[in-house]
PDB file of C-alpha atoms in Angstrom:
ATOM      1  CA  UNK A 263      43.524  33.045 150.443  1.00 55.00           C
ATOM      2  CA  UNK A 264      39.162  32.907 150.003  1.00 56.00           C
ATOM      3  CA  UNK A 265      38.680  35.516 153.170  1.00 80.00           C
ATOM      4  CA  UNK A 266      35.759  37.049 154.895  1.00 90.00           C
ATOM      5  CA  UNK A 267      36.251  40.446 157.233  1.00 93.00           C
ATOM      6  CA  UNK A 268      33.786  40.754 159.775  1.00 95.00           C
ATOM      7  CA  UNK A 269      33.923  43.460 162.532  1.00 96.00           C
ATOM      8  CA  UNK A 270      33.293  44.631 165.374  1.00 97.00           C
ATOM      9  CA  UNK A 271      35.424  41.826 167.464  1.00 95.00           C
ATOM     10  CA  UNK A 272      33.363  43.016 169.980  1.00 96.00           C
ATOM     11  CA  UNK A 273      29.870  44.705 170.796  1.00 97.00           C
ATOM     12  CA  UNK A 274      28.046  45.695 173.829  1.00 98.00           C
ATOM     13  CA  UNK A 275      24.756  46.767 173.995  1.00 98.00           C
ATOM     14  CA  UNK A 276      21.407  47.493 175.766  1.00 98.00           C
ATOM     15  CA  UNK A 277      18.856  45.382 176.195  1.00 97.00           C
ATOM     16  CA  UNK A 278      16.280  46.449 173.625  1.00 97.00           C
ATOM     17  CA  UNK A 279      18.541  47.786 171.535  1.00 98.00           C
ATOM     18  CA  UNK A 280      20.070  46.886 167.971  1.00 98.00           C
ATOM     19  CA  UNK A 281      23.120  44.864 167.197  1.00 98.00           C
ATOM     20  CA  UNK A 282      24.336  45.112 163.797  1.00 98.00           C
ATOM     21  CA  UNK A 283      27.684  42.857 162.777  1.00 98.00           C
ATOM     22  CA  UNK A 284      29.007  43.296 159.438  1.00 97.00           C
ATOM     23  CA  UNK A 285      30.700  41.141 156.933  1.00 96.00           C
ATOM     24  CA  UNK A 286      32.725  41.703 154.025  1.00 95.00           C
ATOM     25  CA  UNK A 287      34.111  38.980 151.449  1.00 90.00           C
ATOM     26  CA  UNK A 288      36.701  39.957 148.951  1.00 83.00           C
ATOM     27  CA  UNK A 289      37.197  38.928 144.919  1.00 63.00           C
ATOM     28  CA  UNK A 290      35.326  35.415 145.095  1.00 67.00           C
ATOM     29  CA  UNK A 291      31.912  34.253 144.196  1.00 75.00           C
ATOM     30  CA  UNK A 292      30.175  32.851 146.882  1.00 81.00           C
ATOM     31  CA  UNK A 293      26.595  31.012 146.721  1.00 81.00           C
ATOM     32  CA  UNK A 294      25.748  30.868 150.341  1.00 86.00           C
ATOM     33  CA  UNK A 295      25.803  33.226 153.099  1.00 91.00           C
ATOM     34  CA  UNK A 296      24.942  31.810 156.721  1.00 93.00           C
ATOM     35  CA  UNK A 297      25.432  32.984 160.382  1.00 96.00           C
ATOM     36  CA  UNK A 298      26.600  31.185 163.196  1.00 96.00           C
ATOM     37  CA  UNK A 299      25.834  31.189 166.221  1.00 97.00           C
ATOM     38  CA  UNK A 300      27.816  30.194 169.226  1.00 97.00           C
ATOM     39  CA  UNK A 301      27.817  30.341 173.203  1.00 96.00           C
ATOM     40  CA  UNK A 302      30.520  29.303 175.365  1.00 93.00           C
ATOM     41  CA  UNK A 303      31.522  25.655 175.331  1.00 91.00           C
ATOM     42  CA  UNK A 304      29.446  25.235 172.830  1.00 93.00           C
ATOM     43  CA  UNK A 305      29.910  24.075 168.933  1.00 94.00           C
ATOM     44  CA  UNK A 306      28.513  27.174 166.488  1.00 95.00           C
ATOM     45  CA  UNK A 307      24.989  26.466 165.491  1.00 94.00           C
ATOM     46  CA  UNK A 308      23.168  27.929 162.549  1.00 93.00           C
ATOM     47  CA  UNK A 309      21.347  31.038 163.659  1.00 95.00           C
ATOM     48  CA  UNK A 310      20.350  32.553 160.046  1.00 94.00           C
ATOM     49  CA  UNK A 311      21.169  32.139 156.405  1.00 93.00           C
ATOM     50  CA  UNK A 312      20.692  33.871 152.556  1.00 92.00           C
ATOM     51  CA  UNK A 313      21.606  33.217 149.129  1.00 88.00           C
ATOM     52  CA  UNK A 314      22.625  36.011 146.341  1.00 85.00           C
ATOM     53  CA  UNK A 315      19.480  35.996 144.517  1.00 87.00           C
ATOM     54  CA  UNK A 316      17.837  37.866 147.528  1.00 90.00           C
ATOM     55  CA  UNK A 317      18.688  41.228 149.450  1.00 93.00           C
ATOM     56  CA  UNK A 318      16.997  40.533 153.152  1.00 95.00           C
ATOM     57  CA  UNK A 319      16.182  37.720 154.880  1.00 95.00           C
ATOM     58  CA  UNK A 320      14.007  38.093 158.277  1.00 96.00           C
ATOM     59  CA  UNK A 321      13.453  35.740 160.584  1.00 95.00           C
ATOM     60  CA  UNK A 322      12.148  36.868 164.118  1.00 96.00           C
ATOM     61  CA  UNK A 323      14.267  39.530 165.253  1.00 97.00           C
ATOM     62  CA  UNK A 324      17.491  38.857 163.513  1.00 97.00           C
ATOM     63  CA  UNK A 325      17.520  40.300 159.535  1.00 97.00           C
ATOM     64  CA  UNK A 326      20.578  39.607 156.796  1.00 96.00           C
ATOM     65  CA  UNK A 327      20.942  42.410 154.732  1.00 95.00           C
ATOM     66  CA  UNK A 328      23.238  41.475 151.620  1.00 93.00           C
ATOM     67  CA  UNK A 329      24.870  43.976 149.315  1.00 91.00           C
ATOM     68  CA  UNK A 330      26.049  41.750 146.311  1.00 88.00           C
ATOM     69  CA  UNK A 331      27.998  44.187 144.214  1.00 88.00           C
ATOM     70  CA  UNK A 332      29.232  45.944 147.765  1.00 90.00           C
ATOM     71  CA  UNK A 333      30.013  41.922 148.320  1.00 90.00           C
ATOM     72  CA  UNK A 334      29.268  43.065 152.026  1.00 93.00           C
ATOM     73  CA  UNK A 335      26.267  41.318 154.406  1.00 95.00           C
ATOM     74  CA  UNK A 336      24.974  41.956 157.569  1.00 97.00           C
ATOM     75  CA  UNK A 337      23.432  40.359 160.613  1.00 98.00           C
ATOM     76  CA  UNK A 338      20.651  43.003 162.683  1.00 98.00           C
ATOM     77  CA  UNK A 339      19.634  42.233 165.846  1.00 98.00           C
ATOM     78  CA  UNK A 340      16.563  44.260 167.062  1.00 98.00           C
ATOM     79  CA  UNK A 341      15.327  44.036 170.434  1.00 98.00           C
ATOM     80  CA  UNK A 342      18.585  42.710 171.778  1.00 98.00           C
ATOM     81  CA  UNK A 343      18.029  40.414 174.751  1.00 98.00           C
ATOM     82  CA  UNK A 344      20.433  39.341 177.821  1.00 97.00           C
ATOM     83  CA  UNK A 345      20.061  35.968 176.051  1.00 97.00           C
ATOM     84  CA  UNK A 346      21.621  37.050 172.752  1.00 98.00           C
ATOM     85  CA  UNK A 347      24.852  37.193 174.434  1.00 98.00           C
ATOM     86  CA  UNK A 348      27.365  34.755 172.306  1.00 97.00           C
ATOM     87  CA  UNK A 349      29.721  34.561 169.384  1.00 97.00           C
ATOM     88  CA  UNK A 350      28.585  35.681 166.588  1.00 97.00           C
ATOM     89  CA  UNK A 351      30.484  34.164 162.897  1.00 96.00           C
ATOM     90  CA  UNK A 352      29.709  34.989 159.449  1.00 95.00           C
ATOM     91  CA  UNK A 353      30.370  32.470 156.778  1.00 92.00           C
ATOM     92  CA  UNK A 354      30.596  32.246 152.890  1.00 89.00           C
ATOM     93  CA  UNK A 355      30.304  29.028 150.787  1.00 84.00           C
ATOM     94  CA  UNK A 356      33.051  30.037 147.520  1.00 75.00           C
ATOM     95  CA  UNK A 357      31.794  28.090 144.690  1.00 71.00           C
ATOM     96  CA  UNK A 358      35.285  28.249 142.215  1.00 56.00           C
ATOM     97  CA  UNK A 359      37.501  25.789 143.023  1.00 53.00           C
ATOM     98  CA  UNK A 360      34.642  23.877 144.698  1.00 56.00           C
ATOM     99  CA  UNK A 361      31.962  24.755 147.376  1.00 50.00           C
ATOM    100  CA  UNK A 362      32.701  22.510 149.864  1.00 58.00           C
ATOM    101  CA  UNK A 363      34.959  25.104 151.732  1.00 75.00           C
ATOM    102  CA  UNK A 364      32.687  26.980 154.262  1.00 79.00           C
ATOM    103  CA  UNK A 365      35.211  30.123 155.034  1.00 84.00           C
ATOM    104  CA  UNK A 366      34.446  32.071 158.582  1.00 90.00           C
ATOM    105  CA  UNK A 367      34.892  35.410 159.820  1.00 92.00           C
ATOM    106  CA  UNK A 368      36.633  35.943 162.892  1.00 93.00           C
ATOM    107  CA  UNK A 369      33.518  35.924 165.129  1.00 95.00           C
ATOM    108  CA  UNK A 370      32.007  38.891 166.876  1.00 97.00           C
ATOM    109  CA  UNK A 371      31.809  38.592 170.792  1.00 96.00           C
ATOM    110  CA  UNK A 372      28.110  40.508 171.797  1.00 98.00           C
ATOM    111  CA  UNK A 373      27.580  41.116 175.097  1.00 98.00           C
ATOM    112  CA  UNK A 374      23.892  42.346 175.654  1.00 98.00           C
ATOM    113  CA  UNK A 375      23.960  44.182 179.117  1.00 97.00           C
ATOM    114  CA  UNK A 376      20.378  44.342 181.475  1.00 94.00           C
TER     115      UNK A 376
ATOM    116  CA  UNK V  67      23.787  18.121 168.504  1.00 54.00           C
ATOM    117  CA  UNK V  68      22.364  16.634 164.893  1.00 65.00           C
ATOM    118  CA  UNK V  69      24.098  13.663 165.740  1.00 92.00           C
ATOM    119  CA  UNK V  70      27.792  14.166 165.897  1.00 96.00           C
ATOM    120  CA  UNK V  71      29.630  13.280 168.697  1.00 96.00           C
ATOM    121  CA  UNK V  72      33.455  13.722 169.214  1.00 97.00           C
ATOM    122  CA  UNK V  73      35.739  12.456 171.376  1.00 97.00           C
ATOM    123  CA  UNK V  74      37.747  12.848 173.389  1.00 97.00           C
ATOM    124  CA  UNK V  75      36.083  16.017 174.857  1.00 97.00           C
ATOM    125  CA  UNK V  76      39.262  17.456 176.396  1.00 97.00           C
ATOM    126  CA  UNK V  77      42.488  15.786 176.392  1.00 97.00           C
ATOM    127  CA  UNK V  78      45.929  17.016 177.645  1.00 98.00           C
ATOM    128  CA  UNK V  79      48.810  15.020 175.981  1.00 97.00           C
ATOM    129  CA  UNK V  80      52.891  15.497 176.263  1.00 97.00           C
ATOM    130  CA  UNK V  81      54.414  17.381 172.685  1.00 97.00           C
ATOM    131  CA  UNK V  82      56.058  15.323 170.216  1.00 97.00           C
ATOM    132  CA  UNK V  83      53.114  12.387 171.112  1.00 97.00           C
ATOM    133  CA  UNK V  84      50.354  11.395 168.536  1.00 96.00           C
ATOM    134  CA  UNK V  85      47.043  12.241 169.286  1.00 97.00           C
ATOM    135  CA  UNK V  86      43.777  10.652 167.480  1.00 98.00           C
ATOM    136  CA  UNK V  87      40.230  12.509 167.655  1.00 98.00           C
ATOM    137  CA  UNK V  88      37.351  10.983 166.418  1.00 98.00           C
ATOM    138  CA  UNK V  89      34.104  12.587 165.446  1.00 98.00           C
ATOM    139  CA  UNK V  90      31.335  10.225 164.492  1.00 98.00           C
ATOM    140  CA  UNK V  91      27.818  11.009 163.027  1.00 97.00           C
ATOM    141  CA  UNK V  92      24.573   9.574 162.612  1.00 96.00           C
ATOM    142  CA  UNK V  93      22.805  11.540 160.490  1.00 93.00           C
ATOM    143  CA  UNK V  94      24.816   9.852 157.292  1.00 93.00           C
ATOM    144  CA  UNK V  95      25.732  13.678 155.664  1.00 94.00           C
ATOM    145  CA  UNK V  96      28.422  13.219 152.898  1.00 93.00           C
ATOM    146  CA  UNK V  97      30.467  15.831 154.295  1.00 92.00           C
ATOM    147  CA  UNK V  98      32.559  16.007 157.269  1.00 95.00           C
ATOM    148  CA  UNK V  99      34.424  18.553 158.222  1.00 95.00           C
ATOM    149  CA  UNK V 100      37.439  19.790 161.054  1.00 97.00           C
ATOM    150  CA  UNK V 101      37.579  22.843 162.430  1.00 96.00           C
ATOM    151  CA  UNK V 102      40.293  24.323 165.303  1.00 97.00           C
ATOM    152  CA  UNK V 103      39.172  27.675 167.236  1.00 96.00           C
ATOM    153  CA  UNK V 104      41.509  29.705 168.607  1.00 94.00           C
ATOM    154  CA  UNK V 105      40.953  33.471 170.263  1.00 88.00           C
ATOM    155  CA  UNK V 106      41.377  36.162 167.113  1.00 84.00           C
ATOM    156  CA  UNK V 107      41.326  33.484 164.550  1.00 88.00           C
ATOM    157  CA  UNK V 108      37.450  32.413 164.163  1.00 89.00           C
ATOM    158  CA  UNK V 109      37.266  28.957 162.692  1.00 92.00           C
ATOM    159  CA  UNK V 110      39.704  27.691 160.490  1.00 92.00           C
ATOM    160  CA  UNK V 111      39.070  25.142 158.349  1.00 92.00           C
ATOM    161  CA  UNK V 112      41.747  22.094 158.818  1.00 95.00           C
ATOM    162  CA  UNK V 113      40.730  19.041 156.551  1.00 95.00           C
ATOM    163  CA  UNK V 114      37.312  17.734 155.360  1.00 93.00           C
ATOM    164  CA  UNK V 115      36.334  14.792 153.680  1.00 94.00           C
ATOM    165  CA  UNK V 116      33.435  14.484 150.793  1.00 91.00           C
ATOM    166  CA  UNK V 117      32.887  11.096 150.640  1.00 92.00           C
ATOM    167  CA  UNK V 118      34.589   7.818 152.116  1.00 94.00           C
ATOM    168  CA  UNK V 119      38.010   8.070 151.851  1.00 92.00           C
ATOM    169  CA  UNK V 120      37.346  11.219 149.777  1.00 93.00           C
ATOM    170  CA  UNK V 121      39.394  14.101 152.040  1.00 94.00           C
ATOM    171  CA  UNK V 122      40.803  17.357 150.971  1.00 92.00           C
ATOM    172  CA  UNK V 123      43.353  20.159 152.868  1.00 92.00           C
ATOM    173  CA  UNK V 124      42.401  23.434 154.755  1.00 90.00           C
ATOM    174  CA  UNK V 125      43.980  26.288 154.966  1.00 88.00           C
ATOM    175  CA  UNK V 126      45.899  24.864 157.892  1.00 94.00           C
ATOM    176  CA  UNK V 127      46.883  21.499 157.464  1.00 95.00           C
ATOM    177  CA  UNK V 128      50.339  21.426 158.340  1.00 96.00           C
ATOM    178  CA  UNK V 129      51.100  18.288 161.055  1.00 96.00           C
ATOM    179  CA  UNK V 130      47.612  17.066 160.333  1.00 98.00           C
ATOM    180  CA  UNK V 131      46.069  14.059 158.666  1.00 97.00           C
ATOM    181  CA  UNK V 132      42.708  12.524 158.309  1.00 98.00           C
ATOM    182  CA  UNK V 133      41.203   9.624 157.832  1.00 97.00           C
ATOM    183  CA  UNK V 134      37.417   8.422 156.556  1.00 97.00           C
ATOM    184  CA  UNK V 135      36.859   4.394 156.238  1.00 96.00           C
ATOM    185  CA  UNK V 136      33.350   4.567 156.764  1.00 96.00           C
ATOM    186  CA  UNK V 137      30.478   7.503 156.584  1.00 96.00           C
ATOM    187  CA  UNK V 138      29.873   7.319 159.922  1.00 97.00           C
ATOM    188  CA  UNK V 139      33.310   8.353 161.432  1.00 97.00           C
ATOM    189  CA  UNK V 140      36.181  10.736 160.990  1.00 98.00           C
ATOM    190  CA  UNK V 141      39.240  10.891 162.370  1.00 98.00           C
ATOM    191  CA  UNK V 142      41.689  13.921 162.855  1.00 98.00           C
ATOM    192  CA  UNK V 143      45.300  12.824 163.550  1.00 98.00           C
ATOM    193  CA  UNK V 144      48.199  14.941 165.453  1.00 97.00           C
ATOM    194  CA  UNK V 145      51.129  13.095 164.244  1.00 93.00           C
ATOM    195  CA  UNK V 146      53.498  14.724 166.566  1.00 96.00           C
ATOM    196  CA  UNK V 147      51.619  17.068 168.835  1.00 97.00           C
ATOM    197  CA  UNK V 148      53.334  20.501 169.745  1.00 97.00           C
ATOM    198  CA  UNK V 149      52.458  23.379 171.522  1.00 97.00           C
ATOM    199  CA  UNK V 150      50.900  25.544 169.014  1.00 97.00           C
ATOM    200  CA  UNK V 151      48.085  22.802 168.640  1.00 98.00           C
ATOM    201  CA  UNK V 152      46.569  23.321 171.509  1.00 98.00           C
ATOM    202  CA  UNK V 153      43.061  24.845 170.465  1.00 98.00           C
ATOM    203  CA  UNK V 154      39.546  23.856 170.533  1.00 98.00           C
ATOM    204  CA  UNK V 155      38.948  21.379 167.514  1.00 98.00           C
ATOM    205  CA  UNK V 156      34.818  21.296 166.357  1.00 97.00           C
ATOM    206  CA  UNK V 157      33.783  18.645 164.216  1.00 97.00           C
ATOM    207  CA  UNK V 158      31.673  19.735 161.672  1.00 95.00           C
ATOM    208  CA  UNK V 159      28.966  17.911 159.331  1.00 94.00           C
ATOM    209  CA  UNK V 160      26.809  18.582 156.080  1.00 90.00           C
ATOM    210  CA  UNK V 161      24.737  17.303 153.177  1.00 86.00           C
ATOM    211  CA  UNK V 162      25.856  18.792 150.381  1.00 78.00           C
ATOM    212  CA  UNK V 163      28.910  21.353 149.726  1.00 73.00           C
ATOM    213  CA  UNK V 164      26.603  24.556 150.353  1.00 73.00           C
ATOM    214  CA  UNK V 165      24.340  23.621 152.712  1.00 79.00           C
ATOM    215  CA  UNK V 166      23.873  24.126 156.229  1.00 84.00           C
ATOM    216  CA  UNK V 167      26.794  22.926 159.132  1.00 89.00           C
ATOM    217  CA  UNK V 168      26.078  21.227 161.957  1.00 92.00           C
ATOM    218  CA  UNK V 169      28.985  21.386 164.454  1.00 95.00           C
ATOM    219  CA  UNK V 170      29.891  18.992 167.107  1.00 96.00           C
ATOM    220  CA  UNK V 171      30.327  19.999 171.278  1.00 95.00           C
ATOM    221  CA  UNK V 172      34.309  20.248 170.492  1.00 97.00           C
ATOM    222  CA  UNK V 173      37.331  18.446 172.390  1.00 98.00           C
ATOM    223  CA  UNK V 174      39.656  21.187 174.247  1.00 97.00           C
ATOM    224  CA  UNK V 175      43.084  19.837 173.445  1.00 98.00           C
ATOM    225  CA  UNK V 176      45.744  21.006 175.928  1.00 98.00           C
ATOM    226  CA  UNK V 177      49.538  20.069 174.230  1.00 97.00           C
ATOM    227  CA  UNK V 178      52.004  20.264 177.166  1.00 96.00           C
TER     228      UNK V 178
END
């Protein structure tokens, strides 16, 4: 079974300060790496995403980092806001036996405190 | 919501009934997709379909089955409800295989 590991389950932090959720797939290739975003009783919405051929992607205060032969990624948070507070899923597009299988982590629940 | 609406949004049926969900999209993406949520288990991917009556199994399918007559509309289908059903199923949409989801509100589905 195509798997992705993310962890924490869980993260609290300041305000201001930096939240940093890590992802790990195992022995596939996968072409597409996005993050998810979701509050509650809400669907997940698209918060960030990054394909192989680069290393970072920034956009406003969240950053992917992706370590292709670590086949690990990250999702940074800097300047963590009150309003950052949500689930946070990591995904992987496999492209053998066909890429129209988005695979999830297990979501990360950030709570960003006052 | 990109155009995907799914109903019922919360439903709580007897076990052992059939229960029909329907998402439905305007945005005319070739792939659909169903997803159930459930506390320690992230998103897991149930059926999705590639094209008109184009579908394809999860990694839990099991008491399951879909159906796509038109682009517009998907339907998920409890054949026989049970307890261990009961989840949060999202409703998921996108152009191509590797491209960007867009995910539906969700219908809570309570299995009594």
């Amino acid at each position: 079974q195509q798997q992705v590991k993310q962890s924490p389950q869980s993260l609290i932090v300041q305000k201001g300060g930096i939240s940093i959720i890590n992802c790990a797939y195992e022995n596939t290739a996968f072409d597409y790496f996005p993050w998810y975003q979701q509050f509650p009783g809400k669907g997940p919405a698209l918060l960030i995403a990054i394909r192989p051929d680069v290393s970072e992607k920034k956009e406003g205060r969240f950053t992917i980092s992706f370590n292709k032969s670590a086949k690990q990624f990250s999702l940074h948070i800097m300047d963590s806001q009150p309003g950052d507070s949500a689930t946070y899923f990591c995904a992987a597009y496999p492209t053998q036996g066909g890429s129209e299988k988005l695979v999830f982590g297990k979501g990360t629940k950030l709570t960003v405190n006052p | 919501d990109a155009g995907i609406t799914q109903s019922p949004r919360h439903k709580v049926t007897e076990t052992g009934t059939p229960v029909t969900l329907r998402c439905h999209q305007t945005e005319n993406h070739r792939y659909m997709y169903w997803y159930r949520q459930d506390p320690g288990h992230g998103l897991r991917l149930i059926h999705y379909s590639y094209g008109v009556k184009d579908t394809d199994k999860g990694e839990v399918s099991d008491g399951y089955s879909v159906s796509r007559s038109k682009t517009e509309d998907f339907l998920l289908t409890l054949e026989s409800a049970t307890s261990s059903q009961t989840s949060v199923y999202f409703c998921a949409i996108s152009w191509a295989g590797n491209t960007e989801a867009f995910f539906g509100q969700g219908t809570r589905l309570t299995v009594v």
